[in-house]
XYZ file of C-alpha atoms in Angstrom:
339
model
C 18.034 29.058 -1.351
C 17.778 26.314 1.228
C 16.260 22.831 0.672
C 13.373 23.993 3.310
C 12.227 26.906 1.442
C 12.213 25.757 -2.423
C 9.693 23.227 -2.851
C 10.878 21.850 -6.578
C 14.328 20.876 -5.166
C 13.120 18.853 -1.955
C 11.056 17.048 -4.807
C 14.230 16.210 -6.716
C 16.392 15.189 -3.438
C 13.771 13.066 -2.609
C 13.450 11.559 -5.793
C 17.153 10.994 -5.621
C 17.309 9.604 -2.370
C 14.717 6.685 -3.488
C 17.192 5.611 -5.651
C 20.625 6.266 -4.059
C 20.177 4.288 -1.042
C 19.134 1.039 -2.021
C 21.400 1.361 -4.632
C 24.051 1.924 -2.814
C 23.202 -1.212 -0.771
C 22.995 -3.348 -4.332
C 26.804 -1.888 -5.096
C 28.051 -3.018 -1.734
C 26.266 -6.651 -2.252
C 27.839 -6.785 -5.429
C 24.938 -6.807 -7.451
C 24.847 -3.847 -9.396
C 23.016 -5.810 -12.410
C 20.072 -5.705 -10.469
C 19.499 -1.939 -9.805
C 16.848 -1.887 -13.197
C 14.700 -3.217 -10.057
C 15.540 -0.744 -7.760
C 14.990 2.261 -10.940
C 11.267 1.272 -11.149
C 11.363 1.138 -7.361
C 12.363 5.022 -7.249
C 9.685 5.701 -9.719
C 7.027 5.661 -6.960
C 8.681 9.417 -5.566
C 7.979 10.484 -8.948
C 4.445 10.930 -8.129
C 2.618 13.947 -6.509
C 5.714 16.082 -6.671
C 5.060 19.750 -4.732
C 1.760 18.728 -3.363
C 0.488 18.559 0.549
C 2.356 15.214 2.198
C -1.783 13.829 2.429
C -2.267 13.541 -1.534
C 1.212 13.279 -1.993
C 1.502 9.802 -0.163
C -2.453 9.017 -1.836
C -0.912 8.945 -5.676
C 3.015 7.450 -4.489
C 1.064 4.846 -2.888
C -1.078 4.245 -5.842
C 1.680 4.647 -7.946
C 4.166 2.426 -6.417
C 1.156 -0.288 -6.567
C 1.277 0.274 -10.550
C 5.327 -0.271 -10.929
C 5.513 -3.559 -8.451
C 2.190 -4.976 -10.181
C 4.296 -4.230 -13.545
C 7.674 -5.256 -12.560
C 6.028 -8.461 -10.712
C 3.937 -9.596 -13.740
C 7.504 -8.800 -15.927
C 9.634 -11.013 -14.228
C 6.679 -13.625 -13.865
C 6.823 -13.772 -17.842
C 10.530 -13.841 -17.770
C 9.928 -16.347 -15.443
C 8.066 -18.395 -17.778
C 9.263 -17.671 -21.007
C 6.285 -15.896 -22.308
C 6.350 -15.708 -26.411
C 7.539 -12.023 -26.892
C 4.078 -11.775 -29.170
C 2.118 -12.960 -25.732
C 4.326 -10.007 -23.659
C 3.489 -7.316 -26.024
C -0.503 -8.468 -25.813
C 0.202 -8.593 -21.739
C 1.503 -5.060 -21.831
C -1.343 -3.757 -23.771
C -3.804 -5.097 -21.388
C -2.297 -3.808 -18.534
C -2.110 -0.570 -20.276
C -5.661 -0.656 -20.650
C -6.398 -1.248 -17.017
C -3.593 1.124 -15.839
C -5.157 3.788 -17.704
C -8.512 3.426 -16.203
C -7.140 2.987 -12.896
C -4.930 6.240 -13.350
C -7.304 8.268 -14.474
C -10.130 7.131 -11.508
C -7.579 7.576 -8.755
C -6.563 10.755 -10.595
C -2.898 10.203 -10.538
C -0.112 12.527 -11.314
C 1.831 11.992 -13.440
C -1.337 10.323 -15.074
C -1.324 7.208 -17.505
C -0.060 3.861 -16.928
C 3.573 5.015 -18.522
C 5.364 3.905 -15.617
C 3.728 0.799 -14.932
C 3.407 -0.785 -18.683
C 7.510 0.335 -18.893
C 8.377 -1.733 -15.769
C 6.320 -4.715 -17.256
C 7.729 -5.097 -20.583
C 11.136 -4.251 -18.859
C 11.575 -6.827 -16.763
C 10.000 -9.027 -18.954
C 12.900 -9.238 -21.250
C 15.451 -9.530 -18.862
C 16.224 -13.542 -18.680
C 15.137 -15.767 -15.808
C 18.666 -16.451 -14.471
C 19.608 -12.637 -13.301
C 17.988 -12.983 -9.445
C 15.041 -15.178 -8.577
C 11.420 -13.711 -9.147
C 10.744 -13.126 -5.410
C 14.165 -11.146 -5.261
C 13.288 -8.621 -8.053
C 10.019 -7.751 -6.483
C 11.519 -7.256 -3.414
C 14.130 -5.048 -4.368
C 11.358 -3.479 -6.501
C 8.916 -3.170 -3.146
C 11.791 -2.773 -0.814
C 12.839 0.514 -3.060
C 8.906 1.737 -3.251
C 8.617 1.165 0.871
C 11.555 3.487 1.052
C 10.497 6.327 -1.008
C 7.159 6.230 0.596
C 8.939 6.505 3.995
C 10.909 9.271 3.007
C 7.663 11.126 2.016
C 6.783 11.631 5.389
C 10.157 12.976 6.062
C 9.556 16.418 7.831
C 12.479 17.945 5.817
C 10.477 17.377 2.545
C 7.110 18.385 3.826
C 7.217 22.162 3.959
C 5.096 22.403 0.965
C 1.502 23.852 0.853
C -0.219 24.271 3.823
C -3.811 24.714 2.396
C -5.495 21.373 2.745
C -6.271 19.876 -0.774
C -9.928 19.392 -1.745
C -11.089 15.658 -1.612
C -10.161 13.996 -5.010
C -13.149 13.277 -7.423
C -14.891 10.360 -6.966
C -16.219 8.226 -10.266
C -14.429 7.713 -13.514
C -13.839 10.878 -16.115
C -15.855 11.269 -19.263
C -13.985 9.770 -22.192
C -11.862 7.094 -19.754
C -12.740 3.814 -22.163
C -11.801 6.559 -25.295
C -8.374 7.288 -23.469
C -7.741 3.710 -22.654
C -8.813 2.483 -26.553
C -6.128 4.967 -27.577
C -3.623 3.303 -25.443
C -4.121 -0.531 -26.206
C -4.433 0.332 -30.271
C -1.310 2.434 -29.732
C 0.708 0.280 -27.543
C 0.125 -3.098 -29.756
C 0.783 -1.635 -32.678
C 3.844 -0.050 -31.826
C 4.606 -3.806 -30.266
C 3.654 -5.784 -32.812
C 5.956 -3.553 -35.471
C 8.855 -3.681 -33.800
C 8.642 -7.874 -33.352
C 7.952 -7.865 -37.053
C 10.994 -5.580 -38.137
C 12.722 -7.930 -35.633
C 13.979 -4.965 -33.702
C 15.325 -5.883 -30.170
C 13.649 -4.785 -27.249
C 10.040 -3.887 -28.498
C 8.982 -2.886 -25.016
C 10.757 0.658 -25.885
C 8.617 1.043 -28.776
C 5.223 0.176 -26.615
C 7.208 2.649 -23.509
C 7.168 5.499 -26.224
C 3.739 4.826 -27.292
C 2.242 5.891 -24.236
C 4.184 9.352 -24.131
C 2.321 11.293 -26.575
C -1.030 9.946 -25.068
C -0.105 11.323 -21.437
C -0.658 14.936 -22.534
C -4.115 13.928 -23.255
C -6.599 15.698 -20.803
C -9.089 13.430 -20.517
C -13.064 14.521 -20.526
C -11.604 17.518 -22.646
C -11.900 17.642 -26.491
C -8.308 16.228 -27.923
C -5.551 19.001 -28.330
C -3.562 16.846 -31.166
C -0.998 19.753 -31.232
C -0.049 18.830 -27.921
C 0.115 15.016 -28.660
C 2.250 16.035 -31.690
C 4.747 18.215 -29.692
C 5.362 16.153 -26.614
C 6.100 13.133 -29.610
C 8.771 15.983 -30.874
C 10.169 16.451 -27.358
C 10.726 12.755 -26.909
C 12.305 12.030 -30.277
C 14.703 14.952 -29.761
C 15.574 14.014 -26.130
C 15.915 10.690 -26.786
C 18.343 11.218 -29.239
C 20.259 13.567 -27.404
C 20.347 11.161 -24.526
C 21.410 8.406 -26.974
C 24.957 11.085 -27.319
C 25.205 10.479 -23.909
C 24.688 6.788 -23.651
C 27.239 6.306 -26.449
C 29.777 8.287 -24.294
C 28.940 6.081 -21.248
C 29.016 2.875 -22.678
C 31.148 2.760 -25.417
C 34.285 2.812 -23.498
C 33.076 -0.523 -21.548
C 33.268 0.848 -17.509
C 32.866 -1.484 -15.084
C 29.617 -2.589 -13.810
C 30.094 -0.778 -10.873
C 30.713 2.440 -12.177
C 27.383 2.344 -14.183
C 25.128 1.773 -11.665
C 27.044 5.034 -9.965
C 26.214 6.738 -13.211
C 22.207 5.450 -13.294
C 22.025 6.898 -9.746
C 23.312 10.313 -10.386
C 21.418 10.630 -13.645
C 18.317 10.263 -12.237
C 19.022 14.137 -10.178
C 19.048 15.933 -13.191
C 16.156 13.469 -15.249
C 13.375 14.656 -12.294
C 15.118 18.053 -11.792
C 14.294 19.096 -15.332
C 11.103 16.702 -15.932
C 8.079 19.518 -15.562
C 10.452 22.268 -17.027
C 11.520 20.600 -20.008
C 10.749 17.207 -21.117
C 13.071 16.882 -23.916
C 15.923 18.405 -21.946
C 14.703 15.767 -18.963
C 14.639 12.632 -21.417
C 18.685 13.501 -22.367
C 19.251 11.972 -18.741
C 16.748 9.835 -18.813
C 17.437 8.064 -21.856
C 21.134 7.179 -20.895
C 19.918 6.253 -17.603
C 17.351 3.550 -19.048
C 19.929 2.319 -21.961
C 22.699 2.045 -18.991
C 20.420 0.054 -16.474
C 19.655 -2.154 -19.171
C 23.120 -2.617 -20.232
C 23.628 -3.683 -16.619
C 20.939 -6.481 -16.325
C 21.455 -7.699 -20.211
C 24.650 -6.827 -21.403
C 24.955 -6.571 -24.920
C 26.934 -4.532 -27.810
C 26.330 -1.385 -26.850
C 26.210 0.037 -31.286
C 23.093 -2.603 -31.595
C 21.678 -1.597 -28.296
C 22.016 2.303 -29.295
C 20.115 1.911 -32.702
C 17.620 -0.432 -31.526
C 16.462 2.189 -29.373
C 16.514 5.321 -32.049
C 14.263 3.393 -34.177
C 11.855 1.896 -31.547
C 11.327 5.462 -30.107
C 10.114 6.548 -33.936
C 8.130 3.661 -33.699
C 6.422 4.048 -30.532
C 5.480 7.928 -30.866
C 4.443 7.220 -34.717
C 1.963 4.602 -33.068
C 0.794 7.040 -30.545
C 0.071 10.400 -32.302
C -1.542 7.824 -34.680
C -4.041 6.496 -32.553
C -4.263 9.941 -31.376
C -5.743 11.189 -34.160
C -7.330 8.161 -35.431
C -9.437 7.584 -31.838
C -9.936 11.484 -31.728
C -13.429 10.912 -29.467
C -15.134 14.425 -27.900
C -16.394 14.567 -24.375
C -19.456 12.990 -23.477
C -22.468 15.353 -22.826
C -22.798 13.596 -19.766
C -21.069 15.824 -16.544
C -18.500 13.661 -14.523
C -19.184 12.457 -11.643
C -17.748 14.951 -8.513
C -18.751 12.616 -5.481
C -15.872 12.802 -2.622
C -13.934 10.057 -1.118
C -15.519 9.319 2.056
C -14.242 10.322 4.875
């Protein structure tokens, strides 16, 4: 089947191509530490996937607005040494507001996922890598690119019916959905800094998953919350196989980055037909990229991650069923952009 006529795979080329350019241009600067930037970057073609180019570029450019406001307030705490109990409390709010925001601009994927994983990210890598400015232009620079390649007419032979103007007005049960998130988030946070397990922003990253099922304005399907929590604690440690098999050995720097590039093909390939499947790609491509920008014993690195992921979705299917909340009676507003 050709790239023209199969919608899904001109999605995952493109989604490729965001990352694989600029970071090919980081290898050939030498500077293959810094593609974590570059990663949240390439997140941005993650967003609108087979839909008309029109709403497609609507939620990437939202959506690449969301991952250079998080990697930009990250580094800025990097920056200046922000108390790790001050980052987690600076994710959570963001969470809050990236939750509202997603769900009044009606993104897709929904949630502030993305954004509150770029934040705590970057956050923890230290203030020496590249200067502040520099990661949120490599960040930008990536985000500018996918957004460019968007308009590309070899990945626009999707649906031809125009889409119907997107709701206007926040969904019922938006402050519910966002409550959820900040009690989840914080906790899952605030547990891992107190069992003094490294990188907490994994945790507060895997805290959000199980919420992002949640339909908001719809009554709380906890069986859903409950089995994307399964998919992402059997994916992630299926990925965690493959990140031991990757960075055990010790490859050069060089080589990794090659390996975070690729990985990301198969991660967005299998993302809507699988999720667990998708996170055994994903995972070693987040545990490699962060290997790259702070290197550290891979063993420590590996575990630290198995048990922040039980944290996180723990935290989340908590809150889930602790802030169940029903619909309001009220109807949602359906007023259309303006024209």
């Amino acid at each position: 089947m050709s790239l023209h006529a199969d919608p899904e795979g001109r999605h995952v080329v493109r989604v490729g191509l965001g990352l694989l350019v600029p970071g090919t241009l980081l290898l050939l600067a030498g500077r293959p530490e810094l593609i974590l930037y570059a990663v949240f970057g390439s997140f941005t073609g993650m967003y609108g996937r087979t839909e008309p180019t029109p709403e497609r570029q609507r939620h990437q450019f939202h959506g690449a607005g969301m991952l250079v406001t998080g990697v930009a307030l990250g580094v800025a705490f990097s920056e200046l040494r922000v108390p790790a109990v001050l980052v987690v409390l600076g994710v959570t709010a963001y969470a809050v507001v990236g939750s509202v925001l997603a769900d009044w601009l009606r993104l897709q994927p929904g949630g502030p996922f993305f954004g509150i994983f770029a934040f705590g990210a970057t956050a923890t890598v230290g203030p020496g890598l590249v200067s502040p400015y520099g990661a949120v232009l490599i960040c930008a620079g990536t985000a500018t690119w996918c957004l460019a390649l968007g308009l590309a007419r070899v990945f626009n032979a999707g649906p031809t019916e125009p889409a119907a103007p997107p709701a206007r007005g926040l969904p019922a049960g938006t402050s519910v959905h966002a409550l959820r998130y900040a009690v989840a988030i914080a906790a899952a946070g605030l547990a891992g800094l107190a069992l003094g397990i490294e990188h907490a922003n994994w945790a507060m990253a895997s805290a959000a998953v199980p919420l992002a099922v949640v339909v908001v304005g719809e009554r709380l399907d906890l069986g859903a919350v409950v089995h994307r929590a399964r998919h992402r604690v059997t994916g992630t440690l299926a990925g965690l196989v493959v990140s031991a098999a990757v960075l055990l050995p010790g490859p050069r720097p060089e080589v990794l980055a090659v390996v975070v590039m690729v990985l990301l093909f198969p991660t967005e390939l299998f993302l809507s037909r699988h999720y667990g499947l998708a996170l055994g790609f994903f995972t070693p491509l987040i545990m490699i990229m962060t290997e790259l920008a702070v290197p550290a014993d891979p063993s420590g690195m590996l575990l630290a991650r198995g048990v922040d992921t039980l944290i996180g979705v723990v935290a989340g299917v908590a809150a889930a069923a602790v802030i169940g909340g029903r619909p309001d009676r009220h109807q949602e507003r359906t007023e259309t952009w303006a024209a």
